[in-house]
PDB file of C-alpha atoms and ligand atoms in Angstrom:
ATOM      1  CA  UNK A 597     132.433 158.198  77.063  1.00 62.00           C
ATOM      2  CA  UNK A 598     135.916 156.921  77.720  1.00 75.00           C
ATOM      3  CA  UNK A 599     135.307 157.437  81.439  1.00 84.00           C
ATOM      4  CA  UNK A 600     132.456 154.908  81.654  1.00 89.00           C
ATOM      5  CA  UNK A 601     133.863 152.272  79.355  1.00 90.00           C
ATOM      6  CA  UNK A 602     134.873 150.023  82.267  1.00 91.00           C
ATOM      7  CA  UNK A 603     131.307 150.170  83.596  1.00 94.00           C
ATOM      8  CA  UNK A 604     129.921 149.121  80.222  1.00 94.00           C
ATOM      9  CA  UNK A 605     132.165 146.064  80.246  1.00 94.00           C
ATOM     10  CA  UNK A 606     130.908 145.009  83.672  1.00 95.00           C
ATOM     11  CA  UNK A 607     127.323 145.583  82.535  1.00 96.00           C
ATOM     12  CA  UNK A 608     127.879 143.406  79.470  1.00 97.00           C
ATOM     13  CA  UNK A 609     129.280 140.583  81.612  1.00 97.00           C
ATOM     14  CA  UNK A 610     126.282 140.791  83.957  1.00 98.00           C
ATOM     15  CA  UNK A 611     123.763 140.860  81.099  1.00 98.00           C
ATOM     16  CA  UNK A 612     125.466 137.867  79.468  1.00 98.00           C
ATOM     17  CA  UNK A 613     125.344 135.957  82.731  1.00 98.00           C
ATOM     18  CA  UNK A 614     121.651 136.783  83.220  1.00 98.00           C
ATOM     19  CA  UNK A 615     120.841 135.785  79.647  1.00 98.00           C
ATOM     20  CA  UNK A 616     122.754 132.521  80.117  1.00 98.00           C
ATOM     21  CA  UNK A 617     120.837 131.837  83.338  1.00 98.00           C
ATOM     22  CA  UNK A 618     117.446 132.481  81.673  1.00 97.00           C
ATOM     23  CA  UNK A 619     118.233 130.234  78.715  1.00 97.00           C
ATOM     24  CA  UNK A 620     119.612 127.448  80.908  1.00 97.00           C
ATOM     25  CA  UNK A 621     116.605 127.708  83.239  1.00 95.00           C
ATOM     26  CA  UNK A 622     114.157 127.491  80.339  1.00 94.00           C
ATOM     27  CA  UNK A 623     115.960 124.387  79.086  1.00 95.00           C
ATOM     28  CA  UNK A 624     116.257 122.577  82.439  1.00 94.00           C
ATOM     29  CA  UNK A 625     112.938 123.469  84.135  1.00 93.00           C
ATOM     30  CA  UNK A 626     110.447 120.557  83.986  1.00 92.00           C
ATOM     31  CA  UNK A 627     107.242 121.673  82.219  1.00 91.00           C
ATOM     32  CA  UNK A 628     105.044 120.892  85.232  1.00 93.00           C
ATOM     33  CA  UNK A 629     107.141 122.878  87.706  1.00 93.00           C
ATOM     34  CA  UNK A 630     105.004 125.571  89.317  1.00 90.00           C
ATOM     35  CA  UNK A 631     101.583 123.951  88.759  1.00 91.00           C
ATOM     36  CA  UNK A 632     101.436 123.149  92.472  1.00 91.00           C
ATOM     37  CA  UNK A 633     103.669 125.917  93.745  1.00 91.00           C
ATOM     38  CA  UNK A 634     107.380 125.378  94.106  1.00 90.00           C
ATOM     39  CA  UNK A 635     107.119 121.698  93.328  1.00 90.00           C
ATOM     40  CA  UNK A 636     107.324 119.416  90.316  1.00 93.00           C
ATOM     41  CA  UNK A 637     103.725 118.192  90.008  1.00 94.00           C
ATOM     42  CA  UNK A 638     104.780 115.007  88.197  1.00 94.00           C
ATOM     43  CA  UNK A 639     106.813 113.902  91.240  1.00 94.00           C
ATOM     44  CA  UNK A 640     103.521 112.825  92.855  1.00 94.00           C
ATOM     45  CA  UNK A 641     102.820 110.399  89.996  1.00 95.00           C
ATOM     46  CA  UNK A 642     106.409 109.148  90.106  1.00 95.00           C
ATOM     47  CA  UNK A 643     106.045 108.384  93.821  1.00 95.00           C
ATOM     48  CA  UNK A 644     102.615 106.765  93.325  1.00 95.00           C
ATOM     49  CA  UNK A 645     104.130 104.496  90.676  1.00 96.00           C
ATOM     50  CA  UNK A 646     106.719 103.048  93.097  1.00 95.00           C
ATOM     51  CA  UNK A 647     105.852  99.488  94.154  1.00 92.00           C
ATOM     52  CA  UNK A 648     104.386  99.176  97.674  1.00 92.00           C
ATOM     53  CA  UNK A 649     106.906  97.330  99.849  1.00 93.00           C
ATOM     54  CA  UNK A 650     104.964  96.930 103.095  1.00 94.00           C
ATOM     55  CA  UNK A 651     101.991  94.560 103.425  1.00 93.00           C
ATOM     56  CA  UNK A 652     100.644  95.914 106.715  1.00 92.00           C
ATOM     57  CA  UNK A 653      99.928  94.103 109.952  1.00 91.00           C
ATOM     58  CA  UNK A 654      96.419  92.909 109.020  1.00 92.00           C
ATOM     59  CA  UNK A 655      97.862  90.899 106.162  1.00 94.00           C
ATOM     60  CA  UNK A 656     100.450  89.124 108.376  1.00 95.00           C
ATOM     61  CA  UNK A 657      97.821  88.310 110.987  1.00 93.00           C
ATOM     62  CA  UNK A 658      95.692  86.539 108.381  1.00 93.00           C
ATOM     63  CA  UNK A 659      98.311  83.784 107.933  1.00 95.00           C
ATOM     64  CA  UNK A 660     100.406  83.939 111.118  1.00 96.00           C
ATOM     65  CA  UNK A 661      97.581  83.810 113.661  1.00 96.00           C
ATOM     66  CA  UNK A 662      99.693  82.430 116.510  1.00 96.00           C
ATOM     67  CA  UNK A 663     102.333  85.180 116.347  1.00 96.00           C
ATOM     68  CA  UNK A 664      99.691  87.890 115.889  1.00 96.00           C
ATOM     69  CA  UNK A 665      97.721  86.662 118.915  1.00 96.00           C
ATOM     70  CA  UNK A 666     100.807  86.351 121.088  1.00 96.00           C
ATOM     71  CA  UNK A 667     101.978  89.841 120.189  1.00 97.00           C
ATOM     72  CA  UNK A 668      98.501  91.398 120.637  1.00 96.00           C
ATOM     73  CA  UNK A 669      98.567  90.496 124.329  1.00 95.00           C
ATOM     74  CA  UNK A 670     102.104  91.751 124.965  1.00 97.00           C
ATOM     75  CA  UNK A 671     103.863  95.040 125.474  1.00 96.00           C
ATOM     76  CA  UNK A 672     105.109  94.773 121.879  1.00 97.00           C
ATOM     77  CA  UNK A 673     101.481  95.023 120.663  1.00 96.00           C
ATOM     78  CA  UNK A 674     102.000  98.522 119.282  1.00 94.00           C
ATOM     79  CA  UNK A 675     104.833  97.412 116.993  1.00 94.00           C
ATOM     80  CA  UNK A 676     104.190  96.444 113.397  1.00 94.00           C
ATOM     81  CA  UNK A 677     105.432  92.989 112.392  1.00 95.00           C
ATOM     82  CA  UNK A 678     107.413  94.587 109.606  1.00 94.00           C
ATOM     83  CA  UNK A 679     109.305  96.884 111.971  1.00 91.00           C
ATOM     84  CA  UNK A 680     111.256  93.780 113.012  1.00 92.00           C
ATOM     85  CA  UNK A 681     110.940  91.526 109.962  1.00 92.00           C
ATOM     86  CA  UNK A 682     111.428  94.148 107.273  1.00 91.00           C
ATOM     87  CA  UNK A 683     109.197  95.127 104.354  1.00 93.00           C
ATOM     88  CA  UNK A 684     107.366  91.969 103.271  1.00 94.00           C
ATOM     89  CA  UNK A 685     104.763  92.839 100.642  1.00 93.00           C
ATOM     90  CA  UNK A 686     106.497  90.430  98.237  1.00 93.00           C
ATOM     91  CA  UNK A 687     106.311  87.626 100.827  1.00 95.00           C
ATOM     92  CA  UNK A 688     102.630  88.299 101.639  1.00 94.00           C
ATOM     93  CA  UNK A 689     101.775  88.112  97.940  1.00 93.00           C
ATOM     94  CA  UNK A 690     103.847  84.937  97.373  1.00 93.00           C
ATOM     95  CA  UNK A 691     104.521  83.135 100.700  1.00 93.00           C
ATOM     96  CA  UNK A 692     106.151  80.191  98.914  1.00 93.00           C
ATOM     97  CA  UNK A 693     108.955  82.463  97.716  1.00 87.00           C
ATOM     98  CA  UNK A 694     112.165  83.248  99.618  1.00 85.00           C
ATOM     99  CA  UNK A 695     111.801  82.969 103.399  1.00 87.00           C
ATOM    100  CA  UNK A 696     111.504  86.342 105.130  1.00 90.00           C
ATOM    101  CA  UNK A 697     114.343  87.281 107.410  1.00 84.00           C
ATOM    102  CA  UNK A 698     114.242  87.263 111.188  1.00 87.00           C
ATOM    103  CA  UNK A 699     116.993  88.671 113.349  1.00 88.00           C
ATOM    104  CA  UNK A 700     119.521  85.852 113.873  1.00 89.00           C
ATOM    105  CA  UNK A 701     120.880  84.929 117.292  1.00 88.00           C
ATOM    106  CA  UNK A 702     124.185  86.527 116.386  1.00 89.00           C
ATOM    107  CA  UNK A 703     122.655  89.912 115.595  1.00 92.00           C
ATOM    108  CA  UNK A 704     119.837  89.698 118.187  1.00 93.00           C
ATOM    109  CA  UNK A 705     121.426  91.803 120.932  1.00 94.00           C
ATOM    110  CA  UNK A 706     122.281  94.659 118.636  1.00 94.00           C
ATOM    111  CA  UNK A 707     118.808  94.412 117.115  1.00 94.00           C
ATOM    112  CA  UNK A 708     116.858  94.577 120.408  1.00 96.00           C
ATOM    113  CA  UNK A 709     119.194  97.139 121.947  1.00 96.00           C
ATOM    114  CA  UNK A 710     118.409  99.578 119.147  1.00 94.00           C
ATOM    115  CA  UNK A 711     115.307 100.285 121.215  1.00 95.00           C
ATOM    116  CA  UNK A 712     116.219  98.919 124.653  1.00 96.00           C
ATOM    117  CA  UNK A 713     119.757 100.112 125.386  1.00 96.00           C
ATOM    118  CA  UNK A 714     119.762 102.397 128.421  1.00 95.00           C
ATOM    119  CA  UNK A 715     120.137 105.979 127.292  1.00 94.00           C
ATOM    120  CA  UNK A 716     119.389 109.353 128.834  1.00 94.00           C
ATOM    121  CA  UNK A 717     117.504 110.255 125.678  1.00 94.00           C
ATOM    122  CA  UNK A 718     114.808 107.625 126.398  1.00 94.00           C
ATOM    123  CA  UNK A 719     111.799 108.280 128.663  1.00 94.00           C
ATOM    124  CA  UNK A 720     112.562 107.130 132.237  1.00 92.00           C
ATOM    125  CA  UNK A 721     109.597 104.727 132.179  1.00 94.00           C
ATOM    126  CA  UNK A 722     110.694 102.959 129.015  1.00 96.00           C
ATOM    127  CA  UNK A 723     112.133  99.510 129.882  1.00 96.00           C
ATOM    128  CA  UNK A 724     115.848  99.605 129.144  1.00 96.00           C
ATOM    129  CA  UNK A 725     118.855  97.494 130.073  1.00 96.00           C
ATOM    130  CA  UNK A 726     122.601  97.999 130.192  1.00 95.00           C
ATOM    131  CA  UNK A 727     124.191  95.907 127.444  1.00 94.00           C
ATOM    132  CA  UNK A 728     127.329  95.147 129.435  1.00 95.00           C
ATOM    133  CA  UNK A 729     125.442  94.076 132.597  1.00 96.00           C
ATOM    134  CA  UNK A 730     122.242  92.439 131.324  1.00 96.00           C
ATOM    135  CA  UNK A 731     123.277  88.824 130.614  1.00 95.00           C
ATOM    136  CA  UNK A 732     126.018  89.819 128.197  1.00 93.00           C
ATOM    137  CA  UNK A 733     126.828  87.594 125.219  1.00 87.00           C
ATOM    138  CA  UNK A 734     123.521  85.676 125.384  1.00 92.00           C
ATOM    139  CA  UNK A 735     120.902  86.211 122.658  1.00 94.00           C
ATOM    140  CA  UNK A 736     117.913  88.109 124.078  1.00 96.00           C
ATOM    141  CA  UNK A 737     115.568  85.481 122.629  1.00 94.00           C
ATOM    142  CA  UNK A 738     117.103  82.807 124.899  1.00 94.00           C
ATOM    143  CA  UNK A 739     114.980  84.338 127.668  1.00 96.00           C
ATOM    144  CA  UNK A 740     112.536  86.840 126.111  1.00 96.00           C
ATOM    145  CA  UNK A 741     110.095  85.822 123.377  1.00 96.00           C
ATOM    146  CA  UNK A 742     110.265  88.618 120.800  1.00 96.00           C
ATOM    147  CA  UNK A 743     106.485  88.473 120.274  1.00 97.00           C
ATOM    148  CA  UNK A 744     105.768  88.560 124.019  1.00 96.00           C
ATOM    149  CA  UNK A 745     108.927  89.687 125.816  1.00 96.00           C
ATOM    150  CA  UNK A 746     107.702  89.856 129.422  1.00 94.00           C
ATOM    151  CA  UNK A 747     109.170  87.110 131.592  1.00 88.00           C
TER     152      UNK A 747
HETATM  153  C1  LIG B 909      99.326  84.316 102.497  1.00 85.93           C
HETATM  154  C2  LIG B 909      99.853  83.885 103.765  1.00 85.93           C
HETATM  155  C3  LIG B 909     100.994  84.700 104.365  1.00 85.93           C
HETATM  156  C4  LIG B 909     101.050  86.052 104.584  1.00 85.93           C
HETATM  157  C5  LIG B 909     100.027  87.121 104.205  1.00 85.93           C
HETATM  158  C6  LIG B 909     102.273  86.292 105.312  1.00 85.93           C
HETATM  159  N1  LIG B 909     102.959  85.121 105.501  1.00 85.93           N
HETATM  160 FE1  LIG B 909     104.735  84.877 106.441  1.00 85.93          FE
HETATM  161  N2  LIG B 909     104.817  82.936 105.887  1.00 85.93           N
HETATM  162  C7  LIG B 909     103.780  82.260 105.228  1.00 85.93           C
HETATM  163  C8  LIG B 909     104.243  80.896 104.956  1.00 85.93           C
HETATM  164  C9  LIG B 909     103.415  79.821 104.271  1.00 85.93           C
HETATM  165  C10 LIG B 909     105.574  80.805 105.455  1.00 85.93           C
HETATM  166  C11 LIG B 909     106.516  79.634 105.398  1.00 85.93           C
HETATM  167  C12 LIG B 909     106.363  78.876 106.653  1.00 85.93           C
HETATM  168  C13 LIG B 909     107.433  77.833 106.764  1.00 85.93           C
HETATM  169  O1  LIG B 909     108.157  77.583 105.803  1.00 85.93           O
HETATM  170  O2  LIG B 909     107.539  77.276 107.846  1.00 85.93           O
HETATM  171  C14 LIG B 909     105.893  82.100 106.035  1.00 85.93           C
HETATM  172  C15 LIG B 909     107.090  82.412 106.657  1.00 85.93           C
HETATM  173  C16 LIG B 909     107.320  83.582 107.374  1.00 85.93           C
HETATM  174  C17 LIG B 909     108.484  83.842 108.195  1.00 85.93           C
HETATM  175  C18 LIG B 909     109.681  82.931 108.364  1.00 85.93           C
HETATM  176  C19 LIG B 909     109.412  81.911 109.418  1.00 85.93           C
HETATM  177  C20 LIG B 909     110.634  81.079 109.675  1.00 85.93           C
HETATM  178  O3  LIG B 909     110.471  80.102 110.389  1.00 85.93           O
HETATM  179  O4  LIG B 909     111.719  81.403 109.180  1.00 85.93           O
HETATM  180  C21 LIG B 909     108.326  85.091 108.746  1.00 85.93           C
HETATM  181  C22 LIG B 909     109.285  85.803 109.687  1.00 85.93           C
HETATM  182  C23 LIG B 909     107.066  85.608 108.254  1.00 85.93           C
HETATM  183  N3  LIG B 909     106.494  84.667 107.425  1.00 85.93           N
HETATM  184  C24 LIG B 909     106.564  86.842 108.587  1.00 85.93           C
HETATM  185  C25 LIG B 909     105.484  87.426 107.941  1.00 85.93           C
HETATM  186  C26 LIG B 909     105.090  88.795 108.128  1.00 85.93           C
HETATM  187  C27 LIG B 909     105.766  89.788 109.053  1.00 85.93           C
HETATM  188  C28 LIG B 909     103.989  88.999 107.321  1.00 85.93           C
HETATM  189  C29 LIG B 909     103.236  90.303 107.106  1.00 85.93           C
HETATM  190  C30 LIG B 909     103.961  91.327 106.384  1.00 85.93           C
HETATM  191  C31 LIG B 909     103.702  87.744 106.648  1.00 85.93           C
HETATM  192  N4  LIG B 909     104.639  86.819 107.042  1.00 85.93           N
HETATM  193  C32 LIG B 909     102.663  87.553 105.767  1.00 85.93           C
HETATM  194  C33 LIG B 909     102.554  82.765 104.909  1.00 85.93           C
HETATM  195  C34 LIG B 909     102.211  84.111 104.924  1.00 85.93           C
HETATM  196  C1  LIG B 910     110.140  92.884 118.374  1.00 85.93           C
HETATM  197  C2  LIG B 910     110.403  92.429 117.045  1.00 85.93           C
HETATM  198  C3  LIG B 910     109.372  91.528 116.396  1.00 85.93           C
HETATM  199  C4  LIG B 910     108.075  91.821 116.078  1.00 85.93           C
HETATM  200  C5  LIG B 910     107.303  93.108 116.351  1.00 85.93           C
HETATM  201  C6  LIG B 910     107.556  90.668 115.400  1.00 85.93           C
HETATM  202  N1  LIG B 910     108.523  89.694 115.317  1.00 85.93           N
HETATM  203 FE1  LIG B 910     108.327  87.851 114.499  1.00 85.93          FE
HETATM  204  N2  LIG B 910     110.158  87.329 115.180  1.00 85.93           N
HETATM  205  C7  LIG B 910     111.062  88.195 115.781  1.00 85.93           C
HETATM  206  C8  LIG B 910     112.279  87.462 116.100  1.00 85.93           C
HETATM  207  C9  LIG B 910     113.517  88.050 116.765  1.00 85.93           C
HETATM  208  C10 LIG B 910     112.066  86.135 115.674  1.00 85.93           C
HETATM  209  C11 LIG B 910     113.041  84.965 115.809  1.00 85.93           C
HETATM  210  C12 LIG B 910     112.799  84.305 117.119  1.00 85.93           C
HETATM  211  C13 LIG B 910     113.841  83.255 117.413  1.00 85.93           C
HETATM  212  O1  LIG B 910     114.642  82.947 116.544  1.00 85.93           O
HETATM  213  O2  LIG B 910     113.800  82.751 118.541  1.00 85.93           O
HETATM  214  C14 LIG B 910     110.739  86.082 115.082  1.00 85.93           C
HETATM  215  C15 LIG B 910     110.156  84.950 114.536  1.00 85.93           C
HETATM  216  C16 LIG B 910     108.992  84.963 113.770  1.00 85.93           C
HETATM  217  C17 LIG B 910     108.471  83.829 113.022  1.00 85.93           C
HETATM  218  C18 LIG B 910     109.108  82.468 112.956  1.00 85.93           C
HETATM  219  C19 LIG B 910     108.390  81.494 113.864  1.00 85.93           C
HETATM  220  C20 LIG B 910     108.536  81.845 115.313  1.00 85.93           C
HETATM  221  O3  LIG B 910     107.492  82.116 115.945  1.00 85.93           O
HETATM  222  O4  LIG B 910     109.661  81.873 115.828  1.00 85.93           O
HETATM  223  C21 LIG B 910     107.313  84.253 112.418  1.00 85.93           C
HETATM  224  C22 LIG B 910     106.398  83.441 111.533  1.00 85.93           C
HETATM  225  C23 LIG B 910     107.097  85.638 112.811  1.00 85.93           C
HETATM  226  N3  LIG B 910     108.131  86.025 113.646  1.00 85.93           N
HETATM  227  C24 LIG B 910     106.024  86.404 112.414  1.00 85.93           C
HETATM  228  C25 LIG B 910     105.700  87.636 112.982  1.00 85.93           C
HETATM  229  C26 LIG B 910     104.424  88.294 112.801  1.00 85.93           C
HETATM  230  C27 LIG B 910     103.292  87.799 111.946  1.00 85.93           C
HETATM  231  C28 LIG B 910     104.479  89.457 113.528  1.00 85.93           C
HETATM  232  C29 LIG B 910     103.372  90.497 113.740  1.00 85.93           C
HETATM  233  C30 LIG B 910     102.115  89.963 114.300  1.00 85.93           C
HETATM  234  C31 LIG B 910     105.798  89.525 114.143  1.00 85.93           C
HETATM  235  N4  LIG B 910     106.499  88.389 113.802  1.00 85.93           N
HETATM  236  C32 LIG B 910     106.264  90.566 114.922  1.00 85.93           C
HETATM  237  C33 LIG B 910     110.852  89.520 116.048  1.00 85.93           C
HETATM  238  C34 LIG B 910     109.647  90.186 115.926  1.00 85.93           C
HETATM  239  C1  LIG B 911     111.302  99.267 117.561  1.00 85.93           C
HETATM  240  C2  LIG B 911     111.613  99.259 118.972  1.00 85.93           C
HETATM  241  C3  LIG B 911     111.697  97.932 119.693  1.00 85.93           C
HETATM  242  C4  LIG B 911     112.464  96.832 119.357  1.00 85.93           C
HETATM  243  C5  LIG B 911     113.369  96.646 118.157  1.00 85.93           C
HETATM  244  C6  LIG B 911     112.274  95.896 120.418  1.00 85.93           C
HETATM  245  N1  LIG B 911     111.417  96.396 121.364  1.00 85.93           N
HETATM  246 FE1  LIG B 911     110.977  95.562 123.171  1.00 85.93          FE
HETATM  247  N2  LIG B 911     109.678  97.080 123.568  1.00 85.93           N
HETATM  248  C7  LIG B 911     109.413  98.140 122.740  1.00 85.93           C
HETATM  249  C8  LIG B 911     108.305  98.897 123.266  1.00 85.93           C
HETATM  250  C9  LIG B 911     107.689 100.144 122.630  1.00 85.93           C
HETATM  251  C10 LIG B 911     107.927  98.266 124.473  1.00 85.93           C
HETATM  252  C11 LIG B 911     106.798  98.685 125.421  1.00 85.93           C
HETATM  253  C12 LIG B 911     107.362  99.671 126.376  1.00 85.93           C
HETATM  254  C13 LIG B 911     106.331 100.139 127.362  1.00 85.93           C
HETATM  255  O1  LIG B 911     105.408  99.390 127.662  1.00 85.93           O
HETATM  256  O2  LIG B 911     106.507 101.282 127.807  1.00 85.93           O
HETATM  257  C14 LIG B 911     108.825  97.142 124.648  1.00 85.93           C
HETATM  258  C15 LIG B 911     108.835  96.307 125.760  1.00 85.93           C
HETATM  259  C16 LIG B 911     109.773  95.308 125.973  1.00 85.93           C
HETATM  260  C17 LIG B 911     109.998  94.584 127.223  1.00 85.93           C
HETATM  261  C18 LIG B 911     109.253  94.814 128.530  1.00 85.93           C
HETATM  262  C19 LIG B 911     108.150  93.812 128.620  1.00 85.93           C
HETATM  263  C20 LIG B 911     107.155  94.126 129.705  1.00 85.93           C
HETATM  264  O3  LIG B 911     105.968  93.849 129.433  1.00 85.93           O
HETATM  265  O4  LIG B 911     107.533  94.654 130.743  1.00 85.93           O
HETATM  266  C21 LIG B 911     110.990  93.665 127.002  1.00 85.93           C
HETATM  267  C22 LIG B 911     111.560  92.663 128.002  1.00 85.93           C
HETATM  268  C23 LIG B 911     111.383  93.795 125.607  1.00 85.93           C
HETATM  269  N3  LIG B 911     110.642  94.794 125.013  1.00 85.93           N
HETATM  270  C24 LIG B 911     112.328  93.006 124.990  1.00 85.93           C
HETATM  271  C25 LIG B 911     112.670  93.092 123.644  1.00 85.93           C
HETATM  272  C26 LIG B 911     113.500  92.142 122.948  1.00 85.93           C
HETATM  273  C27 LIG B 911     114.091  90.890 123.564  1.00 85.93           C
HETATM  274  C28 LIG B 911     113.651  92.606 121.672  1.00 85.93           C
HETATM  275  C29 LIG B 911     114.389  91.965 120.518  1.00 85.93           C
HETATM  276  C30 LIG B 911     113.849  90.681 120.091  1.00 85.93           C
HETATM  277  C31 LIG B 911     112.923  93.854 121.577  1.00 85.93           C
HETATM  278  N4  LIG B 911     112.319  94.093 122.790  1.00 85.93           N
HETATM  279  C32 LIG B 911     112.899  94.659 120.465  1.00 85.93           C
HETATM  280  C33 LIG B 911     110.104  98.457 121.583  1.00 85.93           C
HETATM  281  C34 LIG B 911     111.021  97.635 120.949  1.00 85.93           C
HETATM  282  C1  LIG B 912     119.583  85.014 130.642  1.00 85.93           C
HETATM  283  C2  LIG B 912     118.259  85.522 130.390  1.00 85.93           C
HETATM  284  C3  LIG B 912     118.131  86.902 129.790  1.00 85.93           C
HETATM  285  C4  LIG B 912     118.716  87.383 128.649  1.00 85.93           C
HETATM  286  C5  LIG B 912     119.691  86.685 127.719  1.00 85.93           C
HETATM  287  C6  LIG B 912     118.184  88.725 128.469  1.00 85.93           C
HETATM  288  N1  LIG B 912     117.318  89.048 129.481  1.00 85.93           N
HETATM  289 FE1  LIG B 912     116.253  90.750 129.668  1.00 85.93          FE
HETATM  290  N2  LIG B 912     115.545  90.160 131.460  1.00 85.93           N
HETATM  291  C7  LIG B 912     115.802  88.934 132.048  1.00 85.93           C
HETATM  292  C8  LIG B 912     115.180  88.898 133.361  1.00 85.93           C
HETATM  293  C9  LIG B 912     115.211  87.726 134.327  1.00 85.93           C
HETATM  294  C10 LIG B 912     114.550  90.164 133.539  1.00 85.93           C
HETATM  295  C11 LIG B 912     113.780  90.636 134.734  1.00 85.93           C
HETATM  296  C12 LIG B 912     112.353  90.300 134.517  1.00 85.93           C
HETATM  297  C13 LIG B 912     111.450  91.063 135.404  1.00 85.93           C
HETATM  298  O1  LIG B 912     111.896  91.683 136.346  1.00 85.93           O
HETATM  299  O2  LIG B 912     110.267  91.065 135.044  1.00 85.93           O
HETATM  300  C14 LIG B 912     114.788  90.932 132.323  1.00 85.93           C
HETATM  301  C15 LIG B 912     114.303  92.198 132.094  1.00 85.93           C
HETATM  302  C16 LIG B 912     114.427  92.882 130.888  1.00 85.93           C
HETATM  303  C17 LIG B 912     113.789  94.118 130.570  1.00 85.93           C
HETATM  304  C18 LIG B 912     112.835  94.870 131.427  1.00 85.93           C
HETATM  305  C19 LIG B 912     113.541  95.886 132.254  1.00 85.93           C
HETATM  306  C20 LIG B 912     112.536  96.724 133.009  1.00 85.93           C
HETATM  307  O3  LIG B 912     112.952  97.809 133.430  1.00 85.93           O
HETATM  308  O4  LIG B 912     111.375  96.337 133.146  1.00 85.93           O
HETATM  309  C21 LIG B 912     114.149  94.455 129.290  1.00 85.93           C
HETATM  310  C22 LIG B 912     113.748  95.688 128.489  1.00 85.93           C
HETATM  311  C23 LIG B 912     115.034  93.418 128.826  1.00 85.93           C
HETATM  312  N3  LIG B 912     115.178  92.471 129.805  1.00 85.93           N
HETATM  313  C24 LIG B 912     115.595  93.414 127.566  1.00 85.93           C
HETATM  314  C25 LIG B 912     116.535  92.484 127.175  1.00 85.93           C
HETATM  315  C26 LIG B 912     117.295  92.585 125.950  1.00 85.93           C
HETATM  316  C27 LIG B 912     117.131  93.710 124.932  1.00 85.93           C
HETATM  317  C28 LIG B 912     118.126  91.514 125.904  1.00 85.93           C
HETATM  318  C29 LIG B 912     119.188  91.233 124.849  1.00 85.93           C
HETATM  319  C30 LIG B 912     120.146  92.313 124.661  1.00 85.93           C
HETATM  320  C31 LIG B 912     117.887  90.724 127.100  1.00 85.93           C
HETATM  321  N4  LIG B 912     116.928  91.343 127.852  1.00 85.93           N
HETATM  322  C32 LIG B 912     118.533  89.538 127.398  1.00 85.93           C
HETATM  323  C33 LIG B 912     116.501  87.890 131.461  1.00 85.93           C
HETATM  324  C34 LIG B 912     117.260  87.961 130.309  1.00 85.93           C
END
């Protein structure tokens, strides 16, 4: 018996650790974990309860007909209004509230170049420019209309 005493000690430590794990797991595990596989089923309701932040293009077009029409005939037609103006569900619901943002002249170059800066990672056909050579220091909107950028 004396020969295996050290093994018994190790076994006791392991069993204690396993017991601790099982108790802690039972205490922490959300009750709905496992209903839908390895997922907390209630997370779906939590996500559904979040307020919707985007209004969607159709809503903008209802009030801003001129901008919507201009954009629909341009190469920016595939872009949602809110991809440039930010999430605006609150504005669409209450247009008299705070004015929505638009990229200012100061931040315009950085804003447009997010998509249009020349980069090997972009498709060759995508229209890009070199920041340092393409009319540097002038806001893009001095020449290109953001809603219909072709000159
Ligand atoms: C119910 C009508 C309505 C809806 C829907 C609406 N807007 Fe507006 N929007 C307005 C009004 C009214 C103003 C204020 C115009 C002003 O003060 O000149 C405004 C102002 C703006 C401005 C600021 C214009 C400026 O000169 O600073 C932007 C940008 C804008 N809206 C974008 C959007 C976008 C994008 C959407 C869609 C998510 C949208 N709006 C949905 C009515 C609406
Ligand atoms: C490519 C980015 C981009 C998209 C997409 C875009 N906008 Fe704009 N919008 C701008 C910028 C930049 C300005 C500011 C222009 C300036 O200051 O000369 C602006 C200005 C505005 C204004 C102020 C009035 C004006 O015409 O200058 C309104 C209103 C507006 N946008 C609504 C919309 C709506 C509605 C849509 C979708 C149909 C839309 N925008 C899509 C970038 C965009
Ligand atoms: C979210 C990405 C994105 C942003 C931001 C963006 N664009 Fe574009 N732009 C595009 C796409 C997509 C096209 C269409 C490319 C195509 O036709 O292959 C385009 C096309 C263009 C063209 C070519 C027009 C033509 O018909 O040949 C110009 C010029 C342009 N954008 C200028 C701007 C300016 C100026 C801004 C800032 C106000 C801007 N873009 C912001 C995505 C973007
Ligand atoms: C001083 C005026 C001016 C300014 C400022 C300007 N551009 Fe241009 N841009 C032009 C002209 C002119 C062309 C050539 C038009 C053509 O060939 O159709 C052009 C062409 C483009 C093209 C098309 C390139 C192609 O391969 O078809 C893109 C994209 C573009 N500009 C984006 C921008 C962006 C983004 C900014 C801001 C960082 C900007 N431009 C600032 C005048 C300007």
